[in-house]
Amino acid sequence: MKDNLKKSNFSQFLTIAVLILLCGALGYCVDFILGVTLVYTHLFYLPIVLSAVWYGIKGGIFVSLILILIYLGIHFPEPGLFVFLRSIVFILMGFVVGVVSDKRKQAEEEIKRLNEHLKQRAIELEVANKELESFSYSVSHDLRAPLRSADGFSQVLLEDYGDKLDAQGKDCVRRIHAASGCMAELIDDLLSLSSVTLKEMHREEVNLSTMAQRIAEELQTTQPERQVEFVITPELVANGDANLLRIALWNLLDNTWKFTGKHPRARIEFGVIQVSPSNLMGEGRGEGENKPVYFVRDDGVGFDMTYVHKLFIPFQRLHTHAEFPGTGIGLATVQRIIHRHGGRVWAEGAVEKGATFYFTL
Amino acid sequence: MKKNMSTKQILLVEDEPNDVKLTLRALRKGNILNEVTTACDGVEALDYLFGTGRYAGRDLTVMPVVILLDLKLPKIDGLEVLQRLRADERTKLLPVVILTSSKEEQDIINGYRLGANSYIRKPVDFIQFSKAVQQLGLYWLLLNEPPPVRNAKVE
């Protein structure tokens, strides 16, 4: 279609240009014969001028011709061949301008088409997200009921027929119970992971320090006998979704609490450092001015840097259930939240030397 | 006429037969021996409450002192049942406890907005589930004062 457009524009242009030149030439001759200057020249190509204006308004390429004709009209040139030659030059200029404006029109149409396409895709994405949300919801809801039955009736078995079960039998029931509990936790984690991805974000000023402080206090009440020192830098304020950031901070601090659980004393820090992005390692590396990089650090069991790339994968764990409880969704959730804020998250650690999790927003 | 605890009835609206069985067991184990009527979908629940359909001609002066309502029900879902019984003079005041697997904020909001008295998320763990059901039973049957039932004319 573009070629046709070019051809039709070009032939239109050519037709009108030739007509203007011919009429101009004719008028010029009449003027010459009658001994007047440009009276009949103008008269002869006036109707062509008008149709060129019409084409110009419709098609764009001939707007250029109006410019030429205005020039020729207002400027009273010297009679003779010079006028003729100058008209040709200006017609050529007009041709160039015309092609340019034609291309511009094409580009505009292309942009319009792309925008329509984008709008369509955005709608499709919105629909897909909504479907996913209702899918996660109904799946998680519908999965819990049979799970409850499995757990429930295994308990009934134990209660009503426990005397007929030997130690092995009772062990089976225990395992069924544990497995259904595990699956329930997984379902809940999946639900919260998907809601973190799908829920709308409302950005506002969030005081991360008070948030961390509250989480720290909550954690302490779960095991009051534990000796843990929390060092939280005050007045750390950031821009983001309060609910999502609370979930992210909760996951990070809960991890520090959990993985320092085997140590008699622990130190958990939450603070910020100002770093030039080019100095950062791994995922943190980037361009730009100094950014605040928040960190959560503990001196607990740490991890082997060999496995650092596995940390943020959902359900990937570096420890067995026997060593530490958990489903392996915490860090994946944190990563999703930080990414939704346009930030980056990464970790450093060493076995038995603790771990530090950095993130930007 | 003063009713003592044993004449108080419960209406359990639940479509999952396993959940019904486990709930009844939990009540029994908690020594709550009151009569429990089970409705397996929204239509049956409303039929019972309004004395229509298969419950036509039922004495409507006998109303449950608490309705345990699941949200995901076939035909008419829990929220619609709630809406309809809150819209009718005869059942407007009946205490309703939403007992469901869902923890979705929207469900909680809708439940309370439509007039539920309580919202409980059914635990998967059976021991916890039993405890919850027993606590529910004791609270609504023993501690709570049910609204008086007017002399309803069967329409």
Coordinates of C-alpha atoms in Angstrom, one line a residue:
Chain A
M1 CA 0.0 0.0 0.0
K2 CA 2.9 2.3 0.7
D3 CA 4.1 1.9 -2.8
N4 CA 0.7 2.7 -4.2
L5 CA 0.6 5.8 -2.0
K6 CA 4.0 6.9 -3.3
K7 CA 3.0 6.2 -6.9
S8 CA -0.3 7.9 -6.8
N9 CA 1.2 10.9 -4.9
F10 CA 4.0 11.1 -7.3
S11 CA 1.8 11.0 -10.4
Q12 CA -0.5 13.5 -8.9
F13 CA 2.4 15.7 -8.1
L14 CA 3.8 15.3 -11.6
T15 CA 0.5 16.1 -13.2
I16 CA -0.1 19.2 -11.3
A17 CA 3.4 20.4 -11.6
V18 CA 3.4 20.0 -15.4
L19 CA 0.0 21.7 -15.6
I20 CA 1.2 24.6 -13.5
L21 CA 4.3 25.0 -15.7
L22 CA 2.3 24.7 -18.9
C23 CA -0.3 27.2 -17.8
G24 CA 2.4 29.4 -16.5
A25 CA 4.3 29.2 -19.7
L26 CA 1.1 29.8 -21.7
G27 CA 0.2 32.8 -19.6
Y28 CA 3.6 34.1 -19.8
C29 CA 3.5 33.9 -23.6
V30 CA 0.2 35.8 -23.7
D31 CA 1.7 38.4 -21.4
F32 CA 4.6 38.7 -23.7
I33 CA 2.5 39.1 -26.8
L34 CA 0.3 41.6 -25.1
G35 CA 3.3 43.4 -23.5
V36 CA 2.0 43.1 -19.9
T37 CA 3.7 41.5 -17.0
L38 CA 2.4 38.4 -15.4
V39 CA -1.3 39.4 -15.6
Y40 CA -2.3 36.5 -17.7
T41 CA 0.4 34.2 -16.2
H42 CA -1.3 34.4 -12.9
L43 CA -4.8 34.1 -14.4
F44 CA -3.9 31.0 -16.3
Y45 CA -2.6 29.1 -13.5
L46 CA -5.1 30.2 -10.9
P47 CA -7.5 27.3 -11.3
I48 CA -4.6 24.8 -11.1
V49 CA -3.4 26.6 -8.0
L50 CA -6.8 26.1 -6.4
S51 CA -6.9 22.4 -7.2
A52 CA -3.3 22.1 -5.9
V53 CA -4.5 23.7 -2.7
W54 CA -7.3 21.2 -2.5
Y55 CA -4.9 18.4 -3.1
G56 CA -2.6 19.8 -0.5
I57 CA -5.3 19.9 2.1
K58 CA -6.3 16.3 1.2
G59 CA -3.0 14.7 0.5
G60 CA -0.3 16.6 2.2
I61 CA 2.3 16.5 -0.5
F62 CA 1.0 19.4 -2.4
V63 CA 0.9 21.8 0.6
S64 CA 4.4 22.4 -0.6
L65 CA 3.1 23.7 -3.9
I66 CA 1.0 26.4 -2.1
L67 CA 4.3 27.7 -0.6
I68 CA 5.8 28.0 -4.1
L69 CA 2.8 29.7 -5.5
I70 CA 2.6 32.1 -2.6
Y71 CA 6.2 32.9 -3.2
L72 CA 5.6 33.4 -6.9
G73 CA 2.5 35.4 -6.3
I74 CA 3.8 38.0 -3.8
H75 CA 7.2 38.4 -5.3
F76 CA 7.1 40.4 -8.5
P77 CA 9.9 38.9 -10.4
E78 CA 11.7 40.2 -13.4
P79 CA 10.1 39.0 -16.6
G80 CA 11.8 36.4 -18.6
L81 CA 13.3 33.0 -18.5
F82 CA 14.7 33.7 -15.1
V83 CA 11.2 33.5 -13.6
F84 CA 10.6 30.2 -15.4
L85 CA 13.8 28.7 -14.1
R86 CA 13.2 29.9 -10.6
S87 CA 9.7 28.3 -10.6
I88 CA 11.3 25.0 -11.6
V89 CA 13.8 25.3 -8.7
F90 CA 11.0 26.0 -6.3
I91 CA 8.8 23.2 -7.6
L92 CA 11.7 20.8 -7.0
M93 CA 12.1 22.2 -3.4
G94 CA 8.4 21.7 -3.1
F95 CA 8.8 18.1 -4.2
V96 CA 11.3 17.5 -1.5
V97 CA 9.1 19.1 1.2
G98 CA 6.2 17.2 -0.2
V99 CA 8.0 13.9 0.1
V100 CA 9.0 14.7 3.6
S101 CA 5.5 15.6 4.7
D102 CA 4.3 12.5 3.0
K103 CA 6.7 10.4 5.1
R104 CA 5.6 12.2 8.1
K105 CA 2.0 11.4 7.4
Q106 CA 3.0 7.8 6.9
A107 CA 4.9 7.8 10.2
E108 CA 1.9 9.3 12.0
E109 CA -0.4 6.5 10.6
E110 CA 2.2 3.9 11.7
I111 CA 2.2 5.4 15.2
K112 CA -1.6 5.4 15.2
R113 CA -1.6 1.8 14.2
L114 CA 1.0 0.8 16.8
N115 CA -1.0 2.6 19.5
E116 CA -4.2 0.8 18.6
H117 CA -2.2 -2.5 18.7
L118 CA -0.8 -1.5 22.1
K119 CA -4.2 -0.6 23.4
Q120 CA -5.5 -4.0 22.3
R121 CA -2.6 -5.8 24.0
A122 CA -3.1 -3.8 27.2
I123 CA -6.8 -4.9 27.3
E124 CA -5.8 -8.5 26.6
L125 CA -3.3 -8.3 29.5
E126 CA -5.8 -6.9 31.8
V127 CA -8.3 -9.6 31.0
A128 CA -5.6 -12.3 31.4
N129 CA -4.6 -10.9 34.8
K130 CA -8.2 -10.9 36.0
E131 CA -8.7 -14.4 34.9
L132 CA -5.5 -15.5 36.6
E133 CA -6.6 -13.8 39.8
S134 CA -9.9 -15.6 39.8
F135 CA -8.2 -18.8 38.8
S136 CA -5.7 -18.6 41.8
Y137 CA -8.6 -17.7 44.1
S138 CA -10.8 -20.6 43.1
V139 CA -8.0 -23.1 42.8
S140 CA -6.7 -22.3 46.3
H141 CA -10.2 -22.3 47.7
D142 CA -11.2 -25.5 46.1
L143 CA -7.9 -27.3 47.0
R144 CA -8.4 -26.7 50.7
A145 CA -11.6 -28.5 51.2
P146 CA -10.4 -32.0 50.1
L147 CA -7.2 -31.3 52.0
R148 CA -9.3 -30.8 55.1
S149 CA -11.1 -34.0 54.4
A150 CA -7.8 -35.9 54.1
D151 CA -6.5 -34.5 57.3
G152 CA -9.8 -34.8 59.1
F153 CA -10.5 -38.4 58.3
S154 CA -7.0 -39.5 59.0
Q155 CA -7.5 -38.0 62.5
V156 CA -10.9 -39.8 62.7
L157 CA -9.0 -43.0 61.9
L158 CA -6.6 -42.3 64.7
E159 CA -9.3 -41.3 67.2
D160 CA -11.9 -44.1 66.5
Y161 CA -9.7 -46.9 65.3
G162 CA -6.4 -46.0 67.1
D163 CA -6.6 -49.1 69.2
K164 CA -6.6 -51.2 66.0
L165 CA -3.6 -49.5 64.6
D166 CA 0.0 -50.5 65.5
A167 CA 2.8 -48.0 65.7
Q168 CA 3.4 -48.2 61.9
G169 CA -0.3 -47.4 61.3
K170 CA -0.2 -44.5 63.6
D171 CA 2.9 -43.3 61.9
C172 CA 1.1 -43.4 58.5
V173 CA -1.6 -41.2 59.9
R174 CA 0.9 -38.8 61.3
R175 CA 2.6 -38.5 57.9
I176 CA -0.8 -37.9 56.2
H177 CA -1.4 -35.1 58.8
A178 CA 2.0 -33.5 58.2
A179 CA 1.6 -33.7 54.4
S180 CA -1.7 -32.0 54.4
G181 CA -0.4 -29.3 56.7
C182 CA 2.5 -28.8 54.3
M183 CA 0.2 -28.6 51.3
A184 CA -2.0 -26.1 53.1
E185 CA 1.0 -23.9 53.7
L186 CA 2.0 -24.2 50.0
I187 CA -1.5 -23.2 48.9
D188 CA -1.4 -20.2 51.2
D189 CA 2.0 -19.2 49.9
L190 CA 1.0 -19.5 46.3
L191 CA -2.1 -17.4 47.0
S192 CA 0.0 -14.6 48.6
L193 CA 2.6 -14.8 45.8
S194 CA 0.0 -14.4 43.2
S195 CA -1.8 -11.6 45.0
V196 CA 1.5 -9.8 45.4
T197 CA 1.8 -9.9 41.6
L198 CA -1.7 -9.0 40.7
K199 CA -2.9 -6.5 43.3
E200 CA -2.9 -2.8 42.4
M201 CA -0.1 -0.7 43.8
H202 CA -0.7 2.5 45.7
R203 CA 2.4 4.5 46.1
E204 CA 3.0 6.7 49.1
E205 CA 5.6 7.8 51.6
V206 CA 6.4 4.8 53.8
N207 CA 8.5 4.9 56.9
L208 CA 10.5 1.7 56.5
S209 CA 12.1 2.1 59.9
T210 CA 8.9 2.1 61.9
M211 CA 7.6 -0.8 59.8
A212 CA 10.8 -2.8 60.5
Q213 CA 10.5 -1.9 64.2
R214 CA 7.0 -3.2 64.5
I215 CA 7.9 -6.5 62.7
A216 CA 10.9 -6.9 65.0
E217 CA 8.6 -6.5 68.1
E218 CA 6.2 -9.0 66.6
L219 CA 8.9 -11.5 66.0
Q220 CA 10.3 -11.1 69.5
T221 CA 6.9 -11.9 71.0
T222 CA 6.8 -15.2 69.2
Q223 CA 9.8 -16.4 71.1
P224 CA 10.4 -14.0 74.0
E225 CA 13.2 -16.1 75.4
R226 CA 15.5 -15.5 72.4
Q227 CA 18.3 -13.0 72.7
V228 CA 18.2 -11.0 69.6
E229 CA 19.6 -7.5 69.1
F230 CA 17.7 -5.5 66.4
V231 CA 19.6 -2.5 65.0
I232 CA 17.3 -0.5 62.9
T233 CA 18.4 2.8 61.3
P234 CA 15.7 5.3 62.1
E235 CA 13.8 7.6 59.7
L236 CA 14.3 5.6 56.6
V237 CA 11.5 6.8 54.3
A238 CA 10.8 5.5 50.8
N239 CA 8.2 5.8 48.2
G240 CA 6.2 2.6 47.5
D241 CA 3.1 0.5 48.3
A242 CA 2.8 0.2 52.1
N243 CA 1.2 -3.2 52.1
L244 CA 3.6 -4.8 49.6
L245 CA 6.6 -3.3 51.4
R246 CA 5.4 -4.6 54.7
I247 CA 5.1 -8.1 53.2
A248 CA 8.7 -7.8 51.7
L249 CA 10.2 -6.6 55.0
W250 CA 8.3 -9.2 56.9
N251 CA 9.6 -12.0 54.7
L252 CA 13.2 -10.7 55.0
L253 CA 13.1 -10.1 58.7
D254 CA 11.3 -13.4 59.3
N255 CA 14.1 -15.1 57.5
T256 CA 16.7 -13.4 59.6
W257 CA 14.8 -14.5 62.7
K258 CA 14.5 -18.0 61.5
F259 CA 18.0 -18.5 60.3
T260 CA 19.5 -17.1 63.5
G261 CA 17.3 -19.5 65.5
K262 CA 20.0 -22.0 66.2
H263 CA 22.4 -19.4 67.6
P264 CA 22.2 -18.4 71.2
R265 CA 22.5 -14.7 70.4
A266 CA 21.8 -12.9 67.2
R267 CA 22.2 -9.5 65.7
I268 CA 19.8 -8.3 63.0
E269 CA 20.3 -5.1 61.2
F270 CA 18.2 -3.0 58.9
G271 CA 19.8 0.1 57.3
V272 CA 20.8 1.9 54.2
I273 CA 23.9 2.7 52.3
Q274 CA 24.4 5.2 49.6
V275 CA 26.2 3.5 46.7
S276 CA 27.1 4.3 43.2
P277 CA 25.3 1.7 41.2
S278 CA 28.4 0.8 39.2
N279 CA 30.1 -0.3 42.3
L280 CA 27.5 -2.9 43.1
M281 CA 27.8 -6.6 42.4
G282 CA 25.5 -9.0 40.6
E283 CA 22.0 -7.9 40.0
G284 CA 22.6 -4.6 41.7
R285 CA 25.1 -3.4 39.2
G286 CA 23.8 -0.6 37.1
E287 CA 24.1 3.0 35.9
G288 CA 23.1 6.2 37.4
E289 CA 23.6 8.4 40.4
N290 CA 24.1 7.3 43.9
K291 CA 21.0 5.4 45.1
P292 CA 20.0 4.4 48.6
V293 CA 20.5 0.7 49.0
Y294 CA 18.6 -0.8 51.9
F295 CA 19.9 -3.9 53.5
V296 CA 18.8 -6.5 56.0
R297 CA 21.7 -8.3 57.7
D298 CA 21.9 -11.2 60.1
D299 CA 24.7 -13.2 61.7
G300 CA 23.0 -16.5 61.5
V301 CA 23.6 -19.7 59.5
G302 CA 24.2 -17.9 56.3
F303 CA 24.5 -19.6 52.9
D304 CA 27.0 -20.8 50.4
M305 CA 27.5 -18.2 47.7
T306 CA 27.6 -21.0 45.1
Y307 CA 23.9 -21.2 45.4
V308 CA 23.1 -17.5 45.4
H309 CA 21.3 -17.8 42.1
K310 CA 18.9 -20.2 43.5
L311 CA 17.8 -18.0 46.4
F312 CA 15.0 -16.2 44.7
I313 CA 13.5 -19.1 42.8
P314 CA 10.0 -20.0 44.2
F315 CA 10.0 -23.2 46.3
Q316 CA 13.8 -23.6 46.0
R317 CA 15.3 -24.1 49.4
L318 CA 18.9 -24.5 50.5
H319 CA 18.0 -26.4 53.7
T320 CA 15.8 -29.4 54.5
H321 CA 12.6 -29.1 56.4
A322 CA 14.3 -30.8 59.3
E323 CA 16.9 -28.0 59.5
F324 CA 14.6 -25.1 59.0
P325 CA 10.9 -24.9 58.3
G326 CA 9.5 -23.1 55.3
T327 CA 8.2 -23.5 51.8
G328 CA 10.8 -21.5 49.9
I329 CA 8.4 -18.8 48.7
G330 CA 9.6 -15.9 51.0
L331 CA 12.4 -14.6 48.9
A332 CA 10.5 -15.2 45.6
T333 CA 7.8 -13.0 47.1
V334 CA 10.3 -10.3 48.1
Q335 CA 11.8 -10.3 44.6
R336 CA 8.4 -9.9 43.0
I337 CA 7.6 -7.0 45.2
I338 CA 10.9 -5.2 44.7
H339 CA 10.7 -5.7 41.0
R340 CA 7.2 -4.3 40.9
H341 CA 8.7 -1.2 42.5
G342 CA 11.2 -1.0 39.8
G343 CA 14.1 -1.9 42.1
R344 CA 16.6 -4.7 42.4
V345 CA 17.3 -7.2 45.1
W346 CA 20.4 -9.4 45.7
A347 CA 22.2 -11.2 48.5
E348 CA 25.6 -11.9 49.9
G349 CA 26.4 -14.5 52.5
A350 CA 28.8 -17.1 53.8
V351 CA 28.2 -20.3 55.6
E352 CA 27.8 -19.7 59.4
K353 CA 28.8 -16.0 58.9
G354 CA 25.3 -14.7 58.2
A355 CA 23.7 -13.1 55.2
T356 CA 22.9 -9.7 53.9
F357 CA 20.0 -8.9 51.6
Y358 CA 20.2 -5.7 49.6
F359 CA 17.4 -4.0 47.7
T360 CA 16.7 -0.7 45.9
L361 CA 13.3 0.8 45.2
Chain B
M1 CA -41.5 -19.4 76.5
K2 CA -37.9 -19.7 77.8
K3 CA -35.8 -22.1 75.8
N4 CA -33.0 -24.0 77.4
M5 CA -29.9 -24.8 75.4
S6 CA -31.0 -28.2 74.2
T7 CA -33.9 -27.0 72.2
K8 CA -31.7 -24.5 70.3
Q9 CA -31.1 -25.5 66.8
I10 CA -28.3 -24.9 64.3
L11 CA -28.6 -24.6 60.6
L12 CA -25.5 -25.8 58.7
V13 CA -25.4 -24.7 55.1
E14 CA -22.6 -26.7 53.5
D15 CA -22.3 -28.5 50.2
E16 CA -19.2 -30.7 50.9
P17 CA -20.5 -33.9 52.5
N18 CA -17.0 -34.5 54.1
D19 CA -17.1 -31.1 55.7
V20 CA -20.6 -31.8 57.0
K21 CA -19.5 -35.0 58.5
L22 CA -16.5 -33.5 60.1
T23 CA -18.5 -30.5 61.4
L24 CA -21.1 -32.8 63.0
R25 CA -18.4 -34.9 64.5
A26 CA -16.7 -31.9 66.0
L27 CA -19.9 -30.7 67.5
R28 CA -20.6 -34.2 68.9
K29 CA -17.1 -34.5 70.4
G30 CA -17.6 -31.1 72.0
N31 CA -20.7 -32.4 73.7
I32 CA -22.9 -30.1 71.6
L33 CA -25.8 -32.4 71.0
N34 CA -28.3 -29.9 69.7
E35 CA -30.3 -30.6 66.5
V36 CA -28.4 -29.6 63.4
T37 CA -30.3 -29.2 60.2
T38 CA -28.1 -29.5 57.1
A39 CA -28.8 -27.7 53.8
C40 CA -26.6 -28.7 50.9
D41 CA -27.1 -25.7 48.8
G42 CA -28.5 -22.1 48.9
V43 CA -32.0 -23.1 47.7
E44 CA -32.4 -25.7 50.4
A45 CA -31.3 -23.2 53.0
L46 CA -33.8 -20.7 51.9
D47 CA -36.5 -23.3 51.6
Y48 CA -35.9 -24.2 55.2
L49 CA -35.8 -20.7 56.5
F50 CA -38.9 -19.5 54.6
G51 CA -40.9 -22.8 54.7
T52 CA -41.0 -23.3 51.0
G53 CA -40.2 -26.1 48.6
R54 CA -39.3 -29.3 50.4
Y55 CA -39.8 -27.6 53.7
A56 CA -43.3 -26.3 52.9
G57 CA -45.5 -26.2 55.9
R58 CA -42.7 -26.2 58.4
D59 CA -43.4 -24.4 61.7
L60 CA -41.6 -21.1 61.3
T61 CA -41.6 -20.3 64.9
V62 CA -38.8 -22.8 65.2
M63 CA -35.8 -20.9 63.9
P64 CA -32.1 -21.8 64.2
V65 CA -30.2 -19.7 66.8
V66 CA -27.3 -19.6 64.5
I67 CA -26.7 -20.3 60.8
L68 CA -23.3 -21.7 59.8
L69 CA -23.0 -20.6 56.2
D70 CA -20.5 -21.7 53.6
L71 CA -19.9 -19.2 50.8
K72 CA -19.2 -21.5 47.8
L73 CA -22.6 -23.3 47.3
P74 CA -24.2 -24.6 44.2
K75 CA -27.3 -22.9 42.7
I76 CA -27.5 -19.9 45.1
D77 CA -24.3 -19.0 46.8
G78 CA -23.7 -18.1 50.4
L79 CA -23.7 -14.3 50.0
E80 CA -27.0 -14.4 48.1
V81 CA -28.5 -16.5 50.8
L82 CA -27.3 -14.0 53.4
Q83 CA -28.7 -11.1 51.4
R84 CA -32.1 -12.8 51.0
L85 CA -32.4 -13.7 54.6
R86 CA -31.4 -10.3 55.8
A87 CA -34.1 -8.8 53.5
D88 CA -36.9 -10.8 55.0
E89 CA -38.6 -9.7 58.3
R90 CA -38.8 -13.2 59.5
T91 CA -35.1 -14.0 59.3
K92 CA -33.5 -10.5 59.3
L93 CA -32.1 -10.9 62.8
L94 CA -30.9 -14.4 62.8
P95 CA -27.1 -14.7 63.7
V96 CA -25.1 -15.8 60.7
V97 CA -21.5 -17.1 61.0
I98 CA -19.8 -17.4 57.6
L99 CA -17.7 -20.6 57.7
T100 CA -15.6 -20.8 54.6
S101 CA -12.3 -21.9 53.1
S102 CA -11.7 -18.4 51.6
K103 CA -9.7 -15.7 53.3
E104 CA -10.1 -13.3 50.4
E105 CA -10.5 -9.7 51.6
Q106 CA -13.4 -9.2 49.1
D107 CA -15.3 -12.1 50.6
I108 CA -14.8 -10.8 54.1
I109 CA -15.9 -7.3 53.2
N110 CA -18.9 -8.5 51.3
G111 CA -19.9 -10.9 54.1
Y112 CA -19.9 -8.2 56.7
R113 CA -21.4 -5.7 54.4
L114 CA -24.4 -8.0 53.8
G115 CA -24.9 -8.4 57.5
A116 CA -22.9 -11.5 58.7
N117 CA -22.3 -11.5 62.4
S118 CA -19.0 -13.4 62.1
Y119 CA -16.5 -14.7 59.5
I120 CA -14.4 -17.8 60.2
R121 CA -11.9 -19.3 57.8
K122 CA -12.1 -23.0 58.1
P123 CA -8.6 -24.4 59.0
V124 CA -7.3 -27.3 57.0
D125 CA -5.9 -28.9 60.2
F126 CA -8.7 -31.0 61.6
I127 CA -7.7 -30.5 65.2
Q128 CA -7.9 -26.7 64.8
F129 CA -11.1 -27.1 62.8
S130 CA -12.7 -29.1 65.5
K131 CA -11.7 -26.6 68.1
A132 CA -13.1 -23.8 66.0
V133 CA -16.4 -25.6 65.5
Q134 CA -16.7 -26.4 69.2
Q135 CA -15.9 -22.8 70.2
L136 CA -18.5 -21.6 67.7
G137 CA -21.1 -24.0 69.1
L138 CA -20.5 -23.1 72.7
Y139 CA -20.5 -19.4 72.0
W140 CA -23.6 -19.2 69.9
L141 CA -25.6 -21.8 71.7
L142 CA -24.6 -21.1 75.3
L143 CA -23.2 -17.6 75.7
N144 CA -25.1 -15.7 73.0
E145 CA -28.7 -14.6 73.4
P146 CA -30.6 -15.3 70.2
P147 CA -33.1 -12.8 68.8
P148 CA -36.7 -13.6 69.7
V149 CA -38.7 -15.3 67.0
R150 CA -41.9 -13.5 66.1
N151 CA -45.1 -15.4 65.5
A152 CA -44.6 -15.9 61.9
K153 CA -47.6 -16.6 59.7
V154 CA -46.9 -19.2 57.0
E155 CA -47.6 -17.3 53.7

